[in-house]
């Protein structure tokens, strides 16, 4: 069996430990904070002693050698090794809050005590710049408003998909909880007829038959779906030719329960025959994880 490597990178405080735990549960041999210059030798050693599935976490603590990582991953792929790269991100406000709550020191802080909020924001922005090359070549998961159980589920579903052609992730969300920072494309569907204002439909979701029937009665909904499909049908081919591995398409409505969920389900079905597709419903998944 071919060796499978999952590389977890991302912002400090974004949930890398949670992601590693999920991969460990999925049967991966996991190691945290591996220096990038040891990647090749480590992979060879672990393939010999721990089997075919290895997960590695790297972060800004190895800042000086992080520029080596993209080339090292290319070398591994050239050897026939399957490599998936996942980058965990979160908004700056979220990261500041998490550091404040846990009283952890940021890895880039030279002070042994927690830095002030203004200084912490500056450090986080420096970290974003240092990690930008890794983010560019990875599948990004925004952990700002999702629970650890959701993140574990997302990571497990991601590594369960065979990495061959482009992976297309459709995600519904609520604008009132913020736009996902991991989205490559964002479509706003708040102008469409809203099932929320129908009392019998309010407690349902865009996956329930009565809501589906309601939305299919409105030509504006069908027109929006056709427009999104036409846009993606053209540009996904272009992205695939440029060797993109992951594309996240976010569809947002007010509450993330009806219209965006419906359209994500329809789009995933429409593109599922051509591309590898994953569905995520941020607000519904959050409710299930509580």
PDB file of C-alpha atoms in Angstrom:
ATOM      1  CA  UNK A   1       0.000   0.000   0.000  1.00  0.00           C
ATOM      2  CA  UNK A   2       1.266   3.463  -0.888  1.00  0.00           C
ATOM      3  CA  UNK A   3       2.367   5.744   1.898  1.00  0.00           C
ATOM      4  CA  UNK A   4      -0.140   8.477   2.853  1.00  0.00           C
ATOM      5  CA  UNK A   5       1.062  11.681   4.501  1.00  0.00           C
ATOM      6  CA  UNK A   6      -1.208  14.330   5.995  1.00  0.00           C
ATOM      7  CA  UNK A   7       0.508  17.604   6.845  1.00  0.00           C
ATOM      8  CA  UNK A   8      -1.290  19.800   9.384  1.00  0.00           C
ATOM      9  CA  UNK A   9      -0.193  23.424   9.516  1.00  0.00           C
ATOM     10  CA  UNK A  10      -1.896  26.632  10.525  1.00  0.00           C
ATOM     11  CA  UNK A  11      -2.150  29.517  12.914  1.00  0.00           C
ATOM     12  CA  UNK A  12      -1.236  29.067  16.559  1.00  0.00           C
ATOM     13  CA  UNK A  13      -4.477  28.516  18.458  1.00  0.00           C
ATOM     14  CA  UNK A  14      -6.412  27.358  15.391  1.00  0.00           C
ATOM     15  CA  UNK A  15      -6.871  23.737  16.524  1.00  0.00           C
ATOM     16  CA  UNK A  16      -3.914  21.721  15.234  1.00  0.00           C
ATOM     17  CA  UNK A  17      -3.921  19.488  18.318  1.00  0.00           C
ATOM     18  CA  UNK A  18      -7.603  18.745  17.786  1.00  0.00           C
ATOM     19  CA  UNK A  19      -6.912  17.858  14.146  1.00  0.00           C
ATOM     20  CA  UNK A  20      -4.044  15.558  15.126  1.00  0.00           C
ATOM     21  CA  UNK A  21      -6.265  13.772  17.630  1.00  0.00           C
ATOM     22  CA  UNK A  22      -8.830  13.218  14.882  1.00  0.00           C
ATOM     23  CA  UNK A  23      -6.181  11.717  12.625  1.00  0.00           C
ATOM     24  CA  UNK A  24      -4.881   9.528  15.422  1.00  0.00           C
ATOM     25  CA  UNK A  25      -8.427   8.227  15.890  1.00  0.00           C
ATOM     26  CA  UNK A  26      -8.533   7.557  12.129  1.00  0.00           C
ATOM     27  CA  UNK A  27      -5.470   5.316  12.364  1.00  0.00           C
ATOM     28  CA  UNK A  28      -2.646   7.696  11.513  1.00  0.00           C
ATOM     29  CA  UNK A  29       0.691   7.701  13.311  1.00  0.00           C
ATOM     30  CA  UNK A  30       0.972  11.334  14.438  1.00  0.00           C
ATOM     31  CA  UNK A  31       3.878  13.582  15.346  1.00  0.00           C
ATOM     32  CA  UNK A  32       3.734  17.228  16.391  1.00  0.00           C
ATOM     33  CA  UNK A  33       6.178  20.055  15.587  1.00  0.00           C
ATOM     34  CA  UNK A  34       8.485  18.164  13.248  1.00  0.00           C
ATOM     35  CA  UNK A  35      11.331  20.405  11.971  1.00  0.00           C
ATOM     36  CA  UNK A  36      10.863  20.739   8.185  1.00  0.00           C
ATOM     37  CA  UNK A  37      14.486  19.812   7.441  1.00  0.00           C
ATOM     38  CA  UNK A  38      13.817  16.369   8.960  1.00  0.00           C
ATOM     39  CA  UNK A  39      10.713  15.660   6.886  1.00  0.00           C
ATOM     40  CA  UNK A  40      12.279  13.409   4.259  1.00  0.00           C
ATOM     41  CA  UNK A  41      14.270  11.294   6.705  1.00  0.00           C
ATOM     42  CA  UNK A  42      11.356  11.063   9.113  1.00  0.00           C
ATOM     43  CA  UNK A  43       8.926   9.883   6.427  1.00  0.00           C
ATOM     44  CA  UNK A  44      11.319   7.140   5.344  1.00  0.00           C
ATOM     45  CA  UNK A  45      11.806   5.980   8.925  1.00  0.00           C
ATOM     46  CA  UNK A  46       8.134   6.029   9.857  1.00  0.00           C
ATOM     47  CA  UNK A  47       7.117   4.189   6.686  1.00  0.00           C
ATOM     48  CA  UNK A  48       9.428   1.408   7.759  1.00  0.00           C
ATOM     49  CA  UNK A  49       8.320   1.215  11.399  1.00  0.00           C
ATOM     50  CA  UNK A  50       4.757   2.557  11.679  1.00  0.00           C
ATOM     51  CA  UNK A  51       2.943   1.589   8.495  1.00  0.00           C
ATOM     52  CA  UNK A  52       1.414   3.550   5.649  1.00  0.00           C
ATOM     53  CA  UNK A  53      -0.495   6.443   7.253  1.00  0.00           C
ATOM     54  CA  UNK A  54       1.429   9.271   8.884  1.00  0.00           C
ATOM     55  CA  UNK A  55       0.217  12.696  10.068  1.00  0.00           C
ATOM     56  CA  UNK A  56       2.667  15.498  10.769  1.00  0.00           C
ATOM     57  CA  UNK A  57       2.033  18.894  12.351  1.00  0.00           C
ATOM     58  CA  UNK A  58       4.297  21.852  11.656  1.00  0.00           C
ATOM     59  CA  UNK A  59       3.891  25.389  12.866  1.00  0.00           C
ATOM     60  CA  UNK A  60       5.575  28.755  13.193  1.00  0.00           C
ATOM     61  CA  UNK A  61       8.011  27.434  15.786  1.00  0.00           C
ATOM     62  CA  UNK A  62       9.987  26.220  12.754  1.00  0.00           C
ATOM     63  CA  UNK A  63       9.704  29.582  10.999  1.00  0.00           C
ATOM     64  CA  UNK A  64      13.287  29.666   9.736  1.00  0.00           C
ATOM     65  CA  UNK A  65      12.916  26.424   7.799  1.00  0.00           C
ATOM     66  CA  UNK A  66       9.260  26.623   6.722  1.00  0.00           C
ATOM     67  CA  UNK A  67      10.209  27.847   3.210  1.00  0.00           C
ATOM     68  CA  UNK A  68      11.637  24.367   2.611  1.00  0.00           C
ATOM     69  CA  UNK A  69       8.270  22.671   3.058  1.00  0.00           C
ATOM     70  CA  UNK A  70       6.631  23.166  -0.412  1.00  0.00           C
ATOM     71  CA  UNK A  71       9.678  21.733  -2.207  1.00  0.00           C
ATOM     72  CA  UNK A  72       9.927  18.880   0.302  1.00  0.00           C
ATOM     73  CA  UNK A  73       6.282  17.980  -0.325  1.00  0.00           C
ATOM     74  CA  UNK A  74       6.870  18.001  -4.069  1.00  0.00           C
ATOM     75  CA  UNK A  75       9.803  15.634  -3.610  1.00  0.00           C
ATOM     76  CA  UNK A  76       7.611  13.257  -1.612  1.00  0.00           C
ATOM     77  CA  UNK A  77       4.928  13.298  -4.294  1.00  0.00           C
ATOM     78  CA  UNK A  78       7.575  12.601  -6.934  1.00  0.00           C
ATOM     79  CA  UNK A  79       8.405   9.426  -4.987  1.00  0.00           C
ATOM     80  CA  UNK A  80       4.795   8.249  -5.342  1.00  0.00           C
ATOM     81  CA  UNK A  81       3.793   9.259  -1.821  1.00  0.00           C
ATOM     82  CA  UNK A  82       0.268  10.586  -1.371  1.00  0.00           C
ATOM     83  CA  UNK A  83       0.399  13.963   0.381  1.00  0.00           C
ATOM     84  CA  UNK A  84      -2.528  15.999   1.699  1.00  0.00           C
ATOM     85  CA  UNK A  85      -1.898  19.397   3.236  1.00  0.00           C
ATOM     86  CA  UNK A  86      -4.445  20.940   5.614  1.00  0.00           C
ATOM     87  CA  UNK A  87      -4.123  24.502   6.921  1.00  0.00           C
ATOM     88  CA  UNK A  88      -6.156  25.571   9.948  1.00  0.00           C
ATOM     89  CA  UNK A  89      -7.039  29.254  10.108  1.00  0.00           C
ATOM     90  CA  UNK A  90      -9.157  31.538  12.283  1.00  0.00           C
ATOM     91  CA  UNK A  91      -9.927  35.216  12.522  1.00  0.00           C
ATOM     92  CA  UNK A  92      -7.523  37.394  14.476  1.00  0.00           C
ATOM     93  CA  UNK A  93     -10.219  38.267  17.022  1.00  0.00           C
ATOM     94  CA  UNK A  94     -10.840  34.575  17.617  1.00  0.00           C
ATOM     95  CA  UNK A  95      -7.156  33.816  18.079  1.00  0.00           C
ATOM     96  CA  UNK A  96      -6.700  36.726  20.506  1.00  0.00           C
ATOM     97  CA  UNK A  97      -9.665  35.488  22.536  1.00  0.00           C
ATOM     98  CA  UNK A  98      -8.336  31.933  22.643  1.00  0.00           C
ATOM     99  CA  UNK A  99      -4.909  33.034  23.843  1.00  0.00           C
ATOM    100  CA  UNK A 100      -6.542  35.231  26.469  1.00  0.00           C
ATOM    101  CA  UNK A 101      -8.780  32.418  27.701  1.00  0.00           C
ATOM    102  CA  UNK A 102      -6.029  29.796  27.902  1.00  0.00           C
ATOM    103  CA  UNK A 103      -3.298  32.184  29.086  1.00  0.00           C
ATOM    104  CA  UNK A 104      -0.945  30.517  26.643  1.00  0.00           C
ATOM    105  CA  UNK A 105       2.085  32.358  25.294  1.00  0.00           C
ATOM    106  CA  UNK A 106       2.237  32.784  21.535  1.00  0.00           C
ATOM    107  CA  UNK A 107       5.204  30.874  20.047  1.00  0.00           C
ATOM    108  CA  UNK A 108       6.577  34.066  18.482  1.00  0.00           C
ATOM    109  CA  UNK A 109       6.479  35.981  21.761  1.00  0.00           C
ATOM    110  CA  UNK A 110       9.847  36.469  23.435  1.00  0.00           C
ATOM    111  CA  UNK A 111       8.182  37.321  26.735  1.00  0.00           C
ATOM    112  CA  UNK A 112       7.423  34.534  29.184  1.00  0.00           C
ATOM    113  CA  UNK A 113       4.194  36.289  30.205  1.00  0.00           C
ATOM    114  CA  UNK A 114       1.200  36.723  27.944  1.00  0.00           C
ATOM    115  CA  UNK A 115       1.726  39.735  25.690  1.00  0.00           C
ATOM    116  CA  UNK A 116      -0.752  42.609  25.624  1.00  0.00           C
ATOM    117  CA  UNK A 117      -3.596  42.476  23.151  1.00  0.00           C
ATOM    118  CA  UNK A 118      -2.131  45.069  20.779  1.00  0.00           C
ATOM    119  CA  UNK A 119       1.221  43.300  20.652  1.00  0.00           C
ATOM    120  CA  UNK A 120      -0.507  39.925  20.260  1.00  0.00           C
ATOM    121  CA  UNK A 121      -2.436  41.159  17.235  1.00  0.00           C
ATOM    122  CA  UNK A 122       0.838  42.279  15.628  1.00  0.00           C
ATOM    123  CA  UNK A 123       2.438  38.910  16.340  1.00  0.00           C
ATOM    124  CA  UNK A 124      -0.537  37.072  14.802  1.00  0.00           C
ATOM    125  CA  UNK A 125      -0.274  39.161  11.640  1.00  0.00           C
ATOM    126  CA  UNK A 126       3.460  38.387  11.415  1.00  0.00           C
ATOM    127  CA  UNK A 127       2.601  34.701  11.775  1.00  0.00           C
ATOM    128  CA  UNK A 128       0.078  34.993   8.924  1.00  0.00           C
ATOM    129  CA  UNK A 129       2.791  36.368   6.654  1.00  0.00           C
ATOM    130  CA  UNK A 130       5.235  33.619   7.604  1.00  0.00           C
ATOM    131  CA  UNK A 131       2.679  30.877   6.974  1.00  0.00           C
ATOM    132  CA  UNK A 132       1.150  32.341   3.803  1.00  0.00           C
ATOM    133  CA  UNK A 133       3.123  30.079   1.400  1.00  0.00           C
ATOM    134  CA  UNK A 134       1.884  26.972   3.235  1.00  0.00           C
ATOM    135  CA  UNK A 135      -1.701  28.240   3.251  1.00  0.00           C
ATOM    136  CA  UNK A 136      -1.605  28.841  -0.487  1.00  0.00           C
ATOM    137  CA  UNK A 137      -0.933  25.173  -1.260  1.00  0.00           C
ATOM    138  CA  UNK A 138      -3.256  23.585   1.334  1.00  0.00           C
ATOM    139  CA  UNK A 139      -6.906  22.934   1.950  1.00  0.00           C
ATOM    140  CA  UNK A 140      -7.944  25.627   4.431  1.00  0.00           C
ATOM    141  CA  UNK A 141     -10.390  25.034   7.277  1.00  0.00           C
ATOM    142  CA  UNK A 142     -11.719  28.077   9.130  1.00  0.00           C
ATOM    143  CA  UNK A 143     -12.075  27.144  12.816  1.00  0.00           C
ATOM    144  CA  UNK A 144     -13.299  30.562  13.993  1.00  0.00           C
ATOM    145  CA  UNK A 145     -16.859  29.553  14.825  1.00  0.00           C
ATOM    146  CA  UNK A 146     -16.796  25.754  14.767  1.00  0.00           C
ATOM    147  CA  UNK A 147     -16.517  23.431  17.734  1.00  0.00           C
ATOM    148  CA  UNK A 148     -13.714  20.866  18.224  1.00  0.00           C
ATOM    149  CA  UNK A 149     -16.120  18.039  17.351  1.00  0.00           C
ATOM    150  CA  UNK A 150     -16.925  19.747  14.028  1.00  0.00           C
ATOM    151  CA  UNK A 151     -13.246  20.190  13.245  1.00  0.00           C
ATOM    152  CA  UNK A 152     -12.555  16.534  13.979  1.00  0.00           C
ATOM    153  CA  UNK A 153     -15.411  15.540  11.679  1.00  0.00           C
ATOM    154  CA  UNK A 154     -14.190  17.837   8.875  1.00  0.00           C
ATOM    155  CA  UNK A 155     -10.635  16.492   9.069  1.00  0.00           C
ATOM    156  CA  UNK A 156     -11.768  12.863   9.057  1.00  0.00           C
ATOM    157  CA  UNK A 157     -14.046  13.421   6.070  1.00  0.00           C
ATOM    158  CA  UNK A 158     -11.280  15.218   4.206  1.00  0.00           C
ATOM    159  CA  UNK A 159      -8.672  12.470   4.576  1.00  0.00           C
ATOM    160  CA  UNK A 160     -11.271   9.825   3.714  1.00  0.00           C
ATOM    161  CA  UNK A 161     -11.464  11.221   0.164  1.00  0.00           C
ATOM    162  CA  UNK A 162      -8.846   9.819  -2.177  1.00  0.00           C
ATOM    163  CA  UNK A 163      -6.597  12.733  -3.258  1.00  0.00           C
ATOM    164  CA  UNK A 164      -6.418  12.443  -7.032  1.00  0.00           C
ATOM    165  CA  UNK A 165      -8.311  15.194  -8.836  1.00  0.00           C
ATOM    166  CA  UNK A 166      -9.490  18.536  -7.509  1.00  0.00           C
ATOM    167  CA  UNK A 167     -11.567  18.362  -4.316  1.00  0.00           C
ATOM    168  CA  UNK A 168     -14.583  20.683  -4.268  1.00  0.00           C
ATOM    169  CA  UNK A 169     -16.007  21.613  -0.850  1.00  0.00           C
ATOM    170  CA  UNK A 170     -19.461  23.208  -0.732  1.00  0.00           C
ATOM    171  CA  UNK A 171     -20.203  24.944   2.577  1.00  0.00           C
ATOM    172  CA  UNK A 172     -23.361  26.656   3.783  1.00  0.00           C
ATOM    173  CA  UNK A 173     -23.115  29.371   6.417  1.00  0.00           C
ATOM    174  CA  UNK A 174     -24.957  32.198   8.164  1.00  0.00           C
ATOM    175  CA  UNK A 175     -23.832  35.734   7.399  1.00  0.00           C
ATOM    176  CA  UNK A 176     -24.825  36.750  10.912  1.00  0.00           C
ATOM    177  CA  UNK A 177     -21.991  34.521  12.216  1.00  0.00           C
ATOM    178  CA  UNK A 178     -19.411  35.753   9.729  1.00  0.00           C
ATOM    179  CA  UNK A 179     -18.034  34.749   6.346  1.00  0.00           C
ATOM    180  CA  UNK A 180     -15.754  31.655   6.438  1.00  0.00           C
ATOM    181  CA  UNK A 181     -12.148  32.718   5.948  1.00  0.00           C
ATOM    182  CA  UNK A 182     -11.408  29.429   4.169  1.00  0.00           C
ATOM    183  CA  UNK A 183     -13.757  30.203   1.259  1.00  0.00           C
ATOM    184  CA  UNK A 184     -12.314  30.594  -2.246  1.00  0.00           C
ATOM    185  CA  UNK A 185     -15.689  31.769  -3.577  1.00  0.00           C
ATOM    186  CA  UNK A 186     -18.595  33.258  -1.605  1.00  0.00           C
ATOM    187  CA  UNK A 187     -22.149  33.497  -2.932  1.00  0.00           C
ATOM    188  CA  UNK A 188     -24.732  35.607  -1.101  1.00  0.00           C
ATOM    189  CA  UNK A 189     -28.277  34.219  -1.462  1.00  0.00           C
ATOM    190  CA  UNK A 190     -30.019  36.386   1.134  1.00  0.00           C
ATOM    191  CA  UNK A 191     -32.149  38.020  -1.563  1.00  0.00           C
ATOM    192  CA  UNK A 192     -33.969  34.755  -2.322  1.00  0.00           C
ATOM    193  CA  UNK A 193     -37.411  33.880  -0.871  1.00  0.00           C
ATOM    194  CA  UNK A 194     -36.929  32.836   2.746  1.00  0.00           C
ATOM    195  CA  UNK A 195     -38.705  29.731   4.150  1.00  0.00           C
ATOM    196  CA  UNK A 196     -38.048  31.100   7.640  1.00  0.00           C
ATOM    197  CA  UNK A 197     -41.127  33.317   7.306  1.00  0.00           C
ATOM    198  CA  UNK A 198     -43.358  30.291   6.751  1.00  0.00           C
ATOM    199  CA  UNK A 199     -44.217  29.059  10.292  1.00  0.00           C
ATOM    200  CA  UNK A 200     -44.458  25.392   9.251  1.00  0.00           C
ATOM    201  CA  UNK A 201     -41.049  25.555   7.530  1.00  0.00           C
ATOM    202  CA  UNK A 202     -39.159  27.559  10.158  1.00  0.00           C
ATOM    203  CA  UNK A 203     -37.932  24.583  12.246  1.00  0.00           C
ATOM    204  CA  UNK A 204     -36.893  22.583   9.148  1.00  0.00           C
ATOM    205  CA  UNK A 205     -33.734  22.823   7.034  1.00  0.00           C
ATOM    206  CA  UNK A 206     -32.846  23.008   3.365  1.00  0.00           C
ATOM    207  CA  UNK A 207     -32.508  19.224   3.321  1.00  0.00           C
ATOM    208  CA  UNK A 208     -36.155  18.639   4.273  1.00  0.00           C
ATOM    209  CA  UNK A 209     -38.712  17.936   1.530  1.00  0.00           C
ATOM    210  CA  UNK A 210     -41.180  20.744   2.427  1.00  0.00           C
ATOM    211  CA  UNK A 211     -38.413  23.369   2.266  1.00  0.00           C
ATOM    212  CA  UNK A 212     -37.088  21.876  -0.975  1.00  0.00           C
ATOM    213  CA  UNK A 213     -40.566  22.025  -2.502  1.00  0.00           C
ATOM    214  CA  UNK A 214     -41.011  25.633  -1.353  1.00  0.00           C
ATOM    215  CA  UNK A 215     -37.719  26.795  -2.861  1.00  0.00           C
ATOM    216  CA  UNK A 216     -38.250  24.930  -6.122  1.00  0.00           C
ATOM    217  CA  UNK A 217     -41.452  26.884  -6.661  1.00  0.00           C
ATOM    218  CA  UNK A 218     -39.466  30.109  -7.053  1.00  0.00           C
ATOM    219  CA  UNK A 219     -37.727  30.852 -10.344  1.00  0.00           C
ATOM    220  CA  UNK A 220     -35.235  33.170  -8.592  1.00  0.00           C
ATOM    221  CA  UNK A 221     -33.845  30.175  -6.696  1.00  0.00           C
ATOM    222  CA  UNK A 222     -33.419  28.121  -9.861  1.00  0.00           C
ATOM    223  CA  UNK A 223     -31.845  31.097 -11.624  1.00  0.00           C
ATOM    224  CA  UNK A 224     -29.335  31.590  -8.801  1.00  0.00           C
ATOM    225  CA  UNK A 225     -28.415  27.913  -8.939  1.00  0.00           C
ATOM    226  CA  UNK A 226     -27.899  28.039 -12.716  1.00  0.00           C
ATOM    227  CA  UNK A 227     -25.730  31.149 -12.447  1.00  0.00           C
ATOM    228  CA  UNK A 228     -23.505  29.588  -9.782  1.00  0.00           C
ATOM    229  CA  UNK A 229     -23.239  26.336 -11.753  1.00  0.00           C
ATOM    230  CA  UNK A 230     -22.309  28.208 -14.930  1.00  0.00           C
ATOM    231  CA  UNK A 231     -19.616  30.219 -13.134  1.00  0.00           C
ATOM    232  CA  UNK A 232     -18.089  27.200 -11.429  1.00  0.00           C
ATOM    233  CA  UNK A 233     -18.288  24.946 -14.500  1.00  0.00           C
ATOM    234  CA  UNK A 234     -15.958  27.320 -16.324  1.00  0.00           C
ATOM    235  CA  UNK A 235     -13.511  28.295 -13.588  1.00  0.00           C
ATOM    236  CA  UNK A 236     -13.091  24.895 -11.952  1.00  0.00           C
ATOM    237  CA  UNK A 237     -11.662  23.566 -15.194  1.00  0.00           C
ATOM    238  CA  UNK A 238      -9.192  26.443 -15.240  1.00  0.00           C
ATOM    239  CA  UNK A 239      -8.236  25.855 -11.603  1.00  0.00           C
ATOM    240  CA  UNK A 240      -7.751  22.134 -12.218  1.00  0.00           C
ATOM    241  CA  UNK A 241      -5.423  22.864 -15.135  1.00  0.00           C
ATOM    242  CA  UNK A 242      -3.369  25.093 -12.830  1.00  0.00           C
ATOM    243  CA  UNK A 243      -2.987  22.116 -10.450  1.00  0.00           C
ATOM    244  CA  UNK A 244      -5.211  23.377  -7.668  1.00  0.00           C
ATOM    245  CA  UNK A 245      -6.035  20.550  -5.274  1.00  0.00           C
ATOM    246  CA  UNK A 246      -8.810  22.140  -3.195  1.00  0.00           C
ATOM    247  CA  UNK A 247     -11.555  24.688  -3.821  1.00  0.00           C
ATOM    248  CA  UNK A 248     -14.073  25.771  -1.161  1.00  0.00           C
ATOM    249  CA  UNK A 249     -17.338  27.335  -2.316  1.00  0.00           C
ATOM    250  CA  UNK A 250     -19.333  29.019   0.465  1.00  0.00           C
ATOM    251  CA  UNK A 251     -23.028  29.813   0.069  1.00  0.00           C
ATOM    252  CA  UNK A 252     -24.488  32.095   2.706  1.00  0.00           C
ATOM    253  CA  UNK A 253     -27.953  33.175   3.799  1.00  0.00           C
ATOM    254  CA  UNK A 254     -29.126  34.914   6.954  1.00  0.00           C
ATOM    255  CA  UNK A 255     -29.337  31.936   9.298  1.00  0.00           C
ATOM    256  CA  UNK A 256     -27.513  29.207   7.385  1.00  0.00           C
ATOM    257  CA  UNK A 257     -30.472  26.851   7.756  1.00  0.00           C
ATOM    258  CA  UNK A 258     -32.693  26.934   4.664  1.00  0.00           C
ATOM    259  CA  UNK A 259     -31.622  28.634   1.423  1.00  0.00           C
ATOM    260  CA  UNK A 260     -27.856  28.151   1.664  1.00  0.00           C
ATOM    261  CA  UNK A 261     -28.269  24.536   2.810  1.00  0.00           C
ATOM    262  CA  UNK A 262     -30.612  23.793  -0.083  1.00  0.00           C
ATOM    263  CA  UNK A 263     -28.265  25.284  -2.671  1.00  0.00           C
ATOM    264  CA  UNK A 264     -25.201  23.528  -1.250  1.00  0.00           C
ATOM    265  CA  UNK A 265     -27.029  20.198  -1.540  1.00  0.00           C
ATOM    266  CA  UNK A 266     -28.116  20.956  -5.119  1.00  0.00           C
ATOM    267  CA  UNK A 267     -24.670  22.147  -6.186  1.00  0.00           C
ATOM    268  CA  UNK A 268     -22.913  19.190  -4.597  1.00  0.00           C
ATOM    269  CA  UNK A 269     -25.204  16.849  -6.480  1.00  0.00           C
ATOM    270  CA  UNK A 270     -24.707  18.711  -9.765  1.00  0.00           C
ATOM    271  CA  UNK A 271     -20.894  18.674  -9.551  1.00  0.00           C
ATOM    272  CA  UNK A 272     -20.503  15.287  -7.865  1.00  0.00           C
ATOM    273  CA  UNK A 273     -20.192  13.361 -11.113  1.00  0.00           C
ATOM    274  CA  UNK A 274     -17.313  15.487 -12.388  1.00  0.00           C
ATOM    275  CA  UNK A 275     -15.378  16.303  -9.199  1.00  0.00           C
ATOM    276  CA  UNK A 276     -14.686  14.894  -5.769  1.00  0.00           C
ATOM    277  CA  UNK A 277     -17.198  16.709  -3.564  1.00  0.00           C
ATOM    278  CA  UNK A 278     -17.659  17.268   0.172  1.00  0.00           C
ATOM    279  CA  UNK A 279     -20.626  18.996   1.814  1.00  0.00           C
ATOM    280  CA  UNK A 280     -20.399  21.092   4.983  1.00  0.00           C
ATOM    281  CA  UNK A 281     -23.226  22.905   6.728  1.00  0.00           C
ATOM    282  CA  UNK A 282     -21.500  25.078   9.300  1.00  0.00           C
ATOM    283  CA  UNK A 283     -24.528  26.044  11.360  1.00  0.00           C
ATOM    284  CA  UNK A 284     -26.267  22.660  11.157  1.00  0.00           C
ATOM    285  CA  UNK A 285     -23.034  20.827  11.995  1.00  0.00           C
ATOM    286  CA  UNK A 286     -22.550  23.159  14.950  1.00  0.00           C
ATOM    287  CA  UNK A 287     -26.032  22.335  16.263  1.00  0.00           C
ATOM    288  CA  UNK A 288     -25.311  18.598  15.980  1.00  0.00           C
ATOM    289  CA  UNK A 289     -22.015  18.926  17.857  1.00  0.00           C
ATOM    290  CA  UNK A 290     -23.604  20.585  20.898  1.00  0.00           C
TER     291      UNK A 290
END
